[in-house]
mmCIF file of C-alpha atoms in Angstrom:
data_model
loop_
_atom_site.group_PDB
_atom_site.id
_atom_site.type_symbol
_atom_site.label_atom_id
_atom_site.label_comp_id
_atom_site.label_asym_id
_atom_site.label_seq_id
_atom_site.Cartn_x
_atom_site.Cartn_y
_atom_site.Cartn_z
ATOM 1 C CA UNK A 135 8.967 -18.345 -0.316
ATOM 2 C CA UNK A 136 7.267 -15.255 1.081
ATOM 3 C CA UNK A 137 9.972 -14.799 3.684
ATOM 4 C CA UNK A 138 12.593 -14.435 0.960
ATOM 5 C CA UNK A 139 10.999 -11.841 -1.260
ATOM 6 C CA UNK A 140 12.493 -8.625 0.142
ATOM 7 C CA UNK A 141 16.193 -8.607 -0.669
ATOM 8 C CA UNK A 142 16.977 -4.937 -0.182
ATOM 9 C CA UNK A 143 14.457 -3.110 1.935
ATOM 10 C CA UNK A 144 14.145 -0.722 4.721
ATOM 11 C CA UNK A 145 10.899 -1.188 6.645
ATOM 12 C CA UNK A 146 7.569 -2.968 6.525
ATOM 13 C CA UNK A 147 4.429 -1.214 5.434
ATOM 14 C CA UNK A 148 1.377 -3.179 6.348
ATOM 15 C CA UNK A 149 -2.405 -2.959 6.699
ATOM 16 C CA UNK A 150 -4.392 -0.376 8.567
ATOM 17 C CA UNK A 151 -5.951 -1.924 11.641
ATOM 18 C CA UNK A 152 -3.296 -1.800 14.369
ATOM 19 C CA UNK A 153 -2.640 1.104 16.680
ATOM 20 C CA UNK A 154 0.725 2.705 17.368
ATOM 21 C CA UNK A 155 0.934 0.895 20.711
ATOM 22 C CA UNK A 156 0.638 -2.469 18.935
ATOM 23 C CA UNK A 157 4.072 -1.924 17.420
ATOM 24 C CA UNK A 158 6.088 -0.792 20.398
ATOM 25 C CA UNK A 159 5.904 1.623 23.267
ATOM 26 C CA UNK A 160 7.881 4.606 22.046
ATOM 27 C CA UNK A 161 8.686 6.717 25.059
ATOM 28 C CA UNK A 162 11.563 8.656 23.590
ATOM 29 C CA UNK A 163 11.508 12.369 22.972
ATOM 30 C CA UNK A 164 13.494 14.290 20.407
ATOM 31 C CA UNK A 165 15.916 15.252 23.155
ATOM 32 C CA UNK A 166 16.564 11.610 24.072
ATOM 33 C CA UNK A 167 17.662 10.496 20.599
ATOM 34 C CA UNK A 168 20.807 12.012 19.156
ATOM 35 C CA UNK A 169 20.184 13.311 15.670
ATOM 36 C CA UNK A 170 22.924 12.277 13.287
ATOM 37 C CA UNK A 171 24.988 14.792 11.377
ATOM 38 C CA UNK A 172 24.393 14.324 7.678
ATOM 39 C CA UNK A 173 24.345 16.057 4.343
ATOM 40 C CA UNK A 174 20.874 15.728 2.780
ATOM 41 C CA UNK A 175 22.345 14.841 -0.621
ATOM 42 C CA UNK A 176 24.419 12.075 1.006
ATOM 43 C CA UNK A 177 21.366 10.643 2.791
ATOM 44 C CA UNK A 178 19.329 10.741 -0.425
ATOM 45 C CA UNK A 179 22.060 8.818 -2.249
ATOM 46 C CA UNK A 180 22.164 6.246 0.560
ATOM 47 C CA UNK A 181 18.409 5.745 0.265
ATOM 48 C CA UNK A 182 18.555 5.354 -3.507
ATOM 49 C CA UNK A 183 21.484 2.929 -3.300
ATOM 50 C CA UNK A 184 20.321 0.752 -0.403
ATOM 51 C CA UNK A 185 16.510 0.970 -0.522
ATOM 52 C CA UNK A 186 15.135 1.693 -3.973
ATOM 53 C CA UNK A 187 15.858 -1.675 -5.556
ATOM 54 C CA UNK A 188 12.984 -3.136 -3.499
ATOM 55 C CA UNK A 189 11.170 0.013 -2.355
ATOM 56 C CA UNK A 190 11.138 1.467 -5.851
ATOM 57 C CA UNK A 191 9.155 4.676 -6.431
ATOM 58 C CA UNK A 192 8.731 3.745 -10.104
ATOM 59 C CA UNK A 193 7.393 0.173 -9.844
ATOM 60 C CA UNK A 194 3.711 -0.462 -10.553
ATOM 61 C CA UNK A 195 1.304 -0.848 -7.640
ATOM 62 C CA UNK A 196 0.784 -4.575 -8.181
ATOM 63 C CA UNK A 197 2.801 -6.146 -10.998
ATOM 64 C CA UNK A 198 6.499 -6.429 -10.200
ATOM 65 C CA UNK A 199 6.336 -4.740 -6.797
ATOM 66 C CA UNK A 200 8.268 -6.585 -4.088
ATOM 67 C CA UNK A 201 7.997 -4.055 -1.239
ATOM 68 C CA UNK A 202 6.073 -0.853 -0.463
ATOM 69 C CA UNK A 203 7.511 2.459 -1.668
ATOM 70 C CA UNK A 204 9.476 4.479 0.865
ATOM 71 C CA UNK A 205 6.861 7.229 0.880
ATOM 72 C CA UNK A 206 4.292 4.722 2.170
ATOM 73 C CA UNK A 207 6.461 4.218 5.250
ATOM 74 C CA UNK A 208 6.401 7.959 5.843
ATOM 75 C CA UNK A 209 2.648 8.000 5.424
ATOM 76 C CA UNK A 210 2.061 5.203 7.885
ATOM 77 C CA UNK A 211 4.386 6.352 10.652
ATOM 78 C CA UNK A 212 4.249 10.121 10.320
ATOM 79 C CA UNK A 213 0.900 11.011 8.715
ATOM 80 C CA UNK A 214 -1.225 8.326 10.373
ATOM 81 C CA UNK A 215 0.576 7.652 13.649
ATOM 82 C CA UNK A 216 2.066 11.132 14.204
ATOM 83 C CA UNK A 217 5.529 9.893 15.131
ATOM 84 C CA UNK A 218 7.924 12.622 16.161
ATOM 85 C CA UNK A 219 11.279 12.837 14.448
ATOM 86 C CA UNK A 220 13.013 11.007 17.290
ATOM 87 C CA UNK A 221 10.341 8.293 17.394
ATOM 88 C CA UNK A 222 10.520 7.782 13.645
ATOM 89 C CA UNK A 223 14.314 7.465 13.583
ATOM 90 C CA UNK A 224 14.205 5.043 16.504
ATOM 91 C CA UNK A 225 11.446 2.933 14.940
ATOM 92 C CA UNK A 226 13.314 2.640 11.644
ATOM 93 C CA UNK A 227 16.738 1.914 13.123
ATOM 94 C CA UNK A 228 15.380 -0.573 15.685
ATOM 95 C CA UNK A 229 13.439 -2.495 13.059
ATOM 96 C CA UNK A 230 16.265 -2.637 10.530
ATOM 97 C CA UNK A 231 18.692 -3.779 13.235
ATOM 98 C CA UNK A 232 16.469 -6.782 14.039
ATOM 99 C CA UNK A 233 13.494 -7.164 11.673
ATOM 100 C CA UNK A 234 10.823 -9.525 13.012
ATOM 101 C CA UNK A 235 7.107 -9.983 12.360
ATOM 102 C CA UNK A 236 6.148 -9.077 15.917
ATOM 103 C CA UNK A 237 7.798 -5.668 15.511
ATOM 104 C CA UNK A 238 5.770 -4.898 12.403
ATOM 105 C CA UNK A 239 3.293 -2.070 12.778
ATOM 106 C CA UNK A 240 0.660 -4.027 10.814
ATOM 107 C CA UNK A 241 0.297 -7.377 9.101
ATOM 108 C CA UNK A 242 -0.635 -6.753 5.454
ATOM 109 C CA UNK A 243 2.880 -6.442 4.041
ATOM 110 C CA UNK A 244 4.123 -9.346 6.143
ATOM 111 C CA UNK A 245 1.483 -11.518 4.471
ATOM 112 C CA UNK A 246 2.211 -10.169 1.011
ATOM 113 C CA UNK A 247 6.005 -9.807 1.033
ATOM 114 C CA UNK A 248 7.277 -11.626 4.120
ATOM 115 C CA UNK A 249 9.547 -10.106 6.747
ATOM 116 C CA UNK A 250 12.495 -8.273 5.256
ATOM 117 C CA UNK A 251 15.798 -10.102 5.744
ATOM 118 C CA UNK A 252 18.308 -8.806 8.240
ATOM 119 C CA UNK A 253 21.035 -6.969 6.389
ATOM 120 C CA UNK A 254 24.281 -5.206 7.132
ATOM 121 C CA UNK A 255 24.292 -1.449 6.597
ATOM 122 C CA UNK A 256 27.230 0.940 6.988
ATOM 123 C CA UNK A 257 27.311 2.436 10.462
ATOM 124 C CA UNK A 258 24.950 5.389 10.826
ATOM 125 C CA UNK A 259 23.468 5.082 7.336
ATOM 126 C CA UNK A 260 19.986 3.918 8.398
ATOM 127 C CA UNK A 261 19.615 6.828 10.824
ATOM 128 C CA UNK A 262 20.677 9.257 8.088
ATOM 129 C CA UNK A 263 18.100 7.807 5.702
ATOM 130 C CA UNK A 264 15.360 7.995 8.348
ATOM 131 C CA UNK A 265 16.184 11.592 9.247
ATOM 132 C CA UNK A 266 16.190 12.583 5.575
ATOM 133 C CA UNK A 267 12.800 10.910 5.091
ATOM 134 C CA UNK A 268 11.372 12.849 8.024
ATOM 135 C CA UNK A 269 12.799 16.228 7.038
ATOM 136 C CA UNK A 270 12.251 16.142 3.269
ATOM 137 C CA UNK A 271 9.659 15.096 0.731
ATOM 138 C CA UNK A 272 10.779 12.017 -1.182
ATOM 139 C CA UNK A 273 9.801 10.603 -4.549
ATOM 140 C CA UNK A 274 6.373 8.978 -4.653
ATOM 141 C CA UNK A 275 4.794 6.753 -7.335
ATOM 142 C CA UNK A 276 2.184 8.199 -9.693
ATOM 143 C CA UNK A 277 -0.421 5.822 -8.284
ATOM 144 C CA UNK A 278 0.263 6.461 -4.610
ATOM 145 C CA UNK A 279 -2.171 9.320 -3.881
ATOM 146 C CA UNK A 280 -5.083 7.322 -5.309
ATOM 147 C CA UNK A 281 -3.932 4.221 -3.417
ATOM 148 C CA UNK A 282 -3.816 6.206 -0.180
ATOM 149 C CA UNK A 283 -7.286 7.622 -0.751
ATOM 150 C CA UNK A 284 -8.700 4.151 -1.349
ATOM 151 C CA UNK A 285 -7.057 2.583 1.707
ATOM 152 C CA UNK A 286 -6.671 5.437 4.194
ATOM 153 C CA UNK A 287 -9.353 7.884 3.108
ATOM 154 C CA UNK A 288 -9.858 9.194 6.626
ATOM 155 C CA UNK A 289 -6.321 10.633 6.494
ATOM 156 C CA UNK A 290 -5.900 13.315 3.849
ATOM 157 C CA UNK A 291 -2.715 12.686 1.899
ATOM 158 C CA UNK A 292 -0.131 15.408 1.758
ATOM 159 C CA UNK A 293 3.443 14.310 2.163
ATOM 160 C CA UNK A 294 5.196 15.904 5.120
ATOM 161 C CA UNK A 295 8.585 17.574 4.925
ATOM 162 C CA UNK A 296 10.147 20.317 2.879
ATOM 163 C CA UNK A 297 11.128 20.071 -0.761
ATOM 164 C CA UNK A 298 14.683 18.956 -1.391
ATOM 165 C CA UNK A 299 16.552 21.171 -3.813
ATOM 166 C CA UNK A 300 19.430 19.159 -5.185
ATOM 167 C CA UNK A 301 22.349 21.103 -6.556
ATOM 168 C CA UNK A 302 23.295 20.188 -10.090
ATOM 169 C CA UNK A 303 26.665 18.485 -10.218
ATOM 170 C CA UNK A 304 28.727 16.822 -12.869
ATOM 171 C CA UNK A 305 28.673 13.034 -12.682
ATOM 172 C CA UNK A 306 31.905 11.357 -11.667
ATOM 173 C CA UNK A 307 33.075 8.108 -13.235
ATOM 174 C CA UNK A 308 32.015 6.385 -10.008
ATOM 175 C CA UNK A 309 28.502 7.849 -10.416
ATOM 176 C CA UNK A 310 28.313 6.636 -14.016
ATOM 177 C CA UNK A 311 29.533 3.134 -13.189
ATOM 178 C CA UNK A 312 27.122 2.836 -10.272
ATOM 179 C CA UNK A 313 24.247 3.951 -12.497
ATOM 180 C CA UNK A 314 25.114 1.178 -14.969
ATOM 181 C CA UNK A 315 25.479 -1.452 -12.223
ATOM 182 C CA UNK A 316 22.258 -0.587 -10.388
ATOM 183 C CA UNK A 317 20.328 -0.211 -13.640
ATOM 184 C CA UNK A 318 21.389 -3.688 -14.748
ATOM 185 C CA UNK A 319 20.735 -5.103 -11.290
ATOM 186 C CA UNK A 320 17.219 -3.673 -11.385
ATOM 187 C CA UNK A 321 16.441 -5.358 -14.719
ATOM 188 C CA UNK A 322 17.858 -8.716 -13.602
ATOM 189 C CA UNK A 323 16.202 -8.485 -10.183
ATOM 190 C CA UNK A 324 12.769 -7.617 -11.545
ATOM 191 C CA UNK A 325 12.821 -10.559 -13.950
ATOM 192 C CA UNK A 326 14.225 -12.957 -11.355
ATOM 193 C CA UNK A 327 11.703 -11.932 -8.697
ATOM 194 C CA UNK A 328 8.845 -12.244 -11.153
ATOM 195 C CA UNK A 329 9.947 -15.777 -12.005
ATOM 196 C CA UNK A 330 10.271 -16.792 -8.342
ATOM 197 C CA UNK A 331 6.873 -15.341 -7.441
ATOM 198 C CA UNK A 332 5.072 -16.977 -10.368
ATOM 199 C CA UNK A 333 6.946 -20.257 -10.888
ATOM 200 C CA UNK A 334 9.259 -20.918 -7.936
ATOM 201 C CA UNK A 335 12.993 -21.302 -7.320
ATOM 202 C CA UNK A 336 13.629 -24.116 -9.810
ATOM 203 C CA UNK A 337 12.225 -21.981 -12.613
ATOM 204 C CA UNK A 338 14.439 -19.122 -11.435
ATOM 205 C CA UNK A 339 17.485 -21.364 -11.924
ATOM 206 C CA UNK A 340 16.460 -21.928 -15.515
ATOM 207 C CA UNK A 341 15.961 -18.180 -15.937
ATOM 208 C CA UNK A 342 19.497 -17.495 -14.676
ATOM 209 C CA UNK A 343 20.934 -20.243 -16.874
ATOM 210 C CA UNK A 344 19.200 -19.066 -20.040
ATOM 211 C CA UNK A 345 18.443 -15.366 -19.654
ATOM 212 C CA UNK A 346 20.853 -13.685 -17.204
ATOM 213 C CA UNK A 347 23.756 -13.339 -19.644
ATOM 214 C CA UNK A 348 21.609 -12.091 -22.575
ATOM 215 C CA UNK A 349 19.884 -9.554 -20.312
ATOM 216 C CA UNK A 350 23.252 -8.336 -19.035
ATOM 217 C CA UNK A 351 24.508 -8.074 -22.617
ATOM 218 C CA UNK A 352 21.415 -6.076 -23.571
ATOM 219 C CA UNK A 353 22.200 -3.603 -20.794
ATOM 220 C CA UNK A 354 25.763 -3.355 -22.115
ATOM 221 C CA UNK A 355 24.298 -2.257 -25.433
ATOM 222 C CA UNK A 356 21.889 0.117 -23.681
ATOM 223 C CA UNK A 357 24.685 1.866 -21.776
ATOM 224 C CA UNK A 358 27.359 1.455 -24.468
ATOM 225 C CA UNK A 359 29.590 -0.303 -21.947
ATOM 226 C CA UNK A 360 30.973 -3.759 -21.194
ATOM 227 C CA UNK A 361 29.045 -5.019 -18.160
ATOM 228 C CA UNK A 362 30.035 -8.248 -16.407
ATOM 229 C CA UNK A 363 29.284 -9.988 -13.128
ATOM 230 C CA UNK A 364 32.277 -12.016 -11.965
ATOM 231 C CA UNK A 365 33.074 -14.102 -8.891
ATOM 232 C CA UNK A 366 35.819 -15.982 -7.080
ATOM 233 C CA UNK A 367 33.248 -18.794 -6.698
ATOM 234 C CA UNK A 368 31.582 -18.723 -10.079
ATOM 235 C CA UNK A 369 28.591 -20.764 -11.165
ATOM 236 C CA UNK A 370 28.828 -20.041 -14.872
ATOM 237 C CA UNK A 371 32.391 -20.448 -16.246
ATOM 238 C CA UNK A 372 31.892 -17.173 -18.130
ATOM 239 C CA UNK A 373 31.633 -15.370 -14.779
ATOM 240 C CA UNK A 374 35.068 -16.385 -13.480
ATOM 241 C CA UNK A 375 37.019 -13.431 -12.066
ATOM 242 C CA UNK A 376 40.438 -12.488 -13.417
ATOM 243 C CA UNK A 377 43.476 -12.170 -11.146
ATOM 244 C CA UNK A 378 42.950 -8.398 -10.914
ATOM 245 C CA UNK A 379 39.243 -8.799 -10.185
ATOM 246 C CA UNK A 380 40.012 -11.337 -7.444
ATOM 247 C CA UNK A 381 42.012 -8.651 -5.663
ATOM 248 C CA UNK A 382 39.077 -6.249 -5.745
ATOM 249 C CA UNK A 383 36.745 -8.970 -4.448
ATOM 250 C CA UNK A 384 39.010 -9.497 -1.436
ATOM 251 C CA UNK A 385 39.104 -5.757 -0.734
ATOM 252 C CA UNK A 386 35.314 -5.511 -0.791
ATOM 253 C CA UNK A 387 35.062 -8.507 1.549
ATOM 254 C CA UNK A 388 37.281 -6.715 4.067
ATOM 255 C CA UNK A 389 35.264 -3.494 3.788
ATOM 256 C CA UNK A 390 31.929 -5.282 4.203
ATOM 257 C CA UNK A 391 33.204 -7.254 7.194
ATOM 258 C CA UNK A 392 34.257 -3.974 8.821
ATOM 259 C CA UNK A 393 30.789 -2.489 8.047
ATOM 260 C CA UNK A 394 32.355 0.325 6.064
ATOM 261 C CA UNK A 395 30.296 2.296 3.576
ATOM 262 C CA UNK A 396 31.166 0.530 0.338
ATOM 263 C CA UNK A 397 32.796 2.787 -2.228
ATOM 264 C CA UNK A 398 33.262 1.791 -5.879
ATOM 265 C CA UNK A 399 36.759 1.178 -7.182
ATOM 266 C CA UNK A 400 37.504 3.202 -10.315
ATOM 267 C CA UNK A 401 40.602 2.671 -12.461
ATOM 268 C CA UNK A 402 41.212 5.189 -15.226
ATOM 269 C CA UNK A 403 43.213 4.526 -18.363
ATOM 270 C CA UNK A 404 43.933 6.833 -21.284
ATOM 271 C CA UNK A 405 40.627 6.209 -23.051
ATOM 272 C CA UNK A 406 38.776 3.751 -20.798
ATOM 273 C CA UNK A 407 37.364 3.600 -17.280
ATOM 274 C CA UNK A 408 37.140 0.354 -15.282
ATOM 275 C CA UNK A 409 34.550 0.269 -12.502
ATOM 276 C CA UNK A 410 34.152 -2.362 -9.756
ATOM 277 C CA UNK A 411 31.394 -2.740 -7.166
ATOM 278 C CA UNK A 412 30.383 -5.674 -4.919
ATOM 279 C CA UNK A 413 27.454 -8.060 -5.319
ATOM 280 C CA UNK A 414 26.179 -8.917 -1.839
ATOM 281 C CA UNK A 415 24.063 -11.865 -0.714
ATOM 282 C CA UNK A 416 20.672 -11.664 0.960
ATOM 283 C CA UNK A 417 17.968 -14.118 1.967
ATOM 284 C CA UNK A 418 16.648 -14.549 -1.553
ATOM 285 C CA UNK A 419 20.129 -15.402 -2.869
ATOM 286 C CA UNK A 420 20.506 -18.210 -0.339
ATOM 287 C CA UNK A 421 17.750 -20.247 -1.964
ATOM 288 C CA UNK A 422 20.350 -21.124 -4.616
ATOM 289 C CA UNK A 423 23.645 -19.856 -3.142
ATOM 290 C CA UNK A 424 23.353 -20.857 0.525
ATOM 291 C CA UNK A 425 24.924 -23.784 2.335
ATOM 292 C CA UNK A 426 24.025 -27.051 0.539
ATOM 293 C CA UNK A 427 22.324 -28.476 3.630
ATOM 294 C CA UNK A 428 19.977 -25.468 3.639
ATOM 295 C CA UNK A 429 19.078 -25.612 -0.061
ATOM 296 C CA UNK A 430 16.011 -27.635 -1.023
ATOM 297 C CA UNK A 431 16.948 -31.065 -2.457
ATOM 298 C CA UNK A 432 15.093 -30.448 -5.716
ATOM 299 C CA UNK A 433 16.965 -27.154 -6.156
ATOM 300 C CA UNK A 434 20.324 -28.845 -5.502
ATOM 301 C CA UNK A 435 19.459 -31.497 -8.058
ATOM 302 C CA UNK A 436 18.597 -28.842 -10.637
ATOM 303 C CA UNK A 437 21.829 -26.981 -9.871
ATOM 304 C CA UNK A 438 23.914 -30.093 -10.508
ATOM 305 C CA UNK A 439 22.120 -30.631 -13.806
ATOM 306 C CA UNK A 440 22.517 -27.071 -15.064
ATOM 307 C CA UNK A 441 25.944 -26.370 -13.533
ATOM 308 C CA UNK A 442 27.999 -29.572 -13.052
ATOM 309 C CA UNK A 443 31.051 -27.571 -11.902
ATOM 310 C CA UNK A 444 29.172 -25.105 -9.703
ATOM 311 C CA UNK A 445 31.244 -23.316 -7.047
ATOM 312 C CA UNK A 446 28.681 -20.701 -5.994
ATOM 313 C CA UNK A 447 27.198 -22.212 -2.824
ATOM 314 C CA UNK A 448 28.087 -22.023 0.866
ATOM 315 C CA UNK A 449 27.208 -18.372 1.393
ATOM 316 C CA UNK A 450 25.481 -16.713 4.341
ATOM 317 C CA UNK A 451 23.627 -13.393 4.318
ATOM 318 C CA UNK A 452 25.523 -10.155 3.706
ATOM 319 C CA UNK A 453 28.605 -11.629 2.080
ATOM 320 C CA UNK A 454 30.387 -10.601 -1.110
ATOM 321 C CA UNK A 455 29.417 -13.128 -3.771
ATOM 322 C CA UNK A 456 31.183 -11.349 -6.609
ATOM 323 C CA UNK A 457 31.521 -7.943 -8.227
ATOM 324 C CA UNK A 458 30.266 -5.824 -11.062
ATOM 325 C CA UNK A 459 33.107 -5.320 -13.522
ATOM 326 C CA UNK A 460 32.198 -2.551 -15.955
ATOM 327 C CA UNK A 461 34.279 -0.855 -18.637
ATOM 328 C CA UNK A 462 33.198 2.248 -20.530
ATOM 329 C CA UNK A 463 34.701 5.066 -22.579
ATOM 330 C CA UNK A 464 35.952 8.217 -20.946
ATOM 331 C CA UNK A 465 33.566 11.085 -21.523
#
């Protein structure tokens, strides 16, 4: 189960005993690695979209945390190991391209969280995130400075990088829809992960069967919107996609296959906005949504009991399993 806990992450943070050379021999210089061209605000958005669900800066230190915060990665590689900008970008991009335990800088997070699953990222996005992390200060949890002092007291903590001054901008309908989708995903994910960690996959199936729809409905009330998760291969009959939604699912599948940066689809009407965004699979999902021969027999048995007409198996990692379909009033 440990190897399935990180379902959106960027890099392993682990314990303190290994040296830089234990990870890999980094012989690059800043001149030997091409720095990517990026807008800092774009890179920050990429980090928040692709990394913060697991590497959340707001999660508690122990309860509910499923991966280290992003700032801890900076601390380990830059503050403690003195990686140059080129070395840091290379270390991050190499690891994310092929994450394995033997590439990990240390072992603590591997033991606690497991190795992050290999995931598909839009071309160039990981390098942009890494360069932003190196150049700018990023959000850190309230507890992090004390945690650092207790675990790495020999290294005084002061986050490297300059402060990022974000220009105020008016939210687009795509921004609003994405906020609703990711906010709901965070609530569902936190509860699902907590159930898996404490009670196992079978209990998580019961959670999804009983609690997923009510939690989604509660977020609809919270955001004053209609929030749905729908699929072309639905498990719950209430999550069956409409003909229009099926078309959007196919478009997202094509974009993901081409490794394009996924952009929300927004359809405006006179008074309403319809927002669509993909739900992608990862290692954790495959415990219940993978190929039947790879799902544990007791989990398959539970699936057949709870969902006699289940269609939502047969997936591999990094596939579109469905979409967020969200409707809200025009502002």
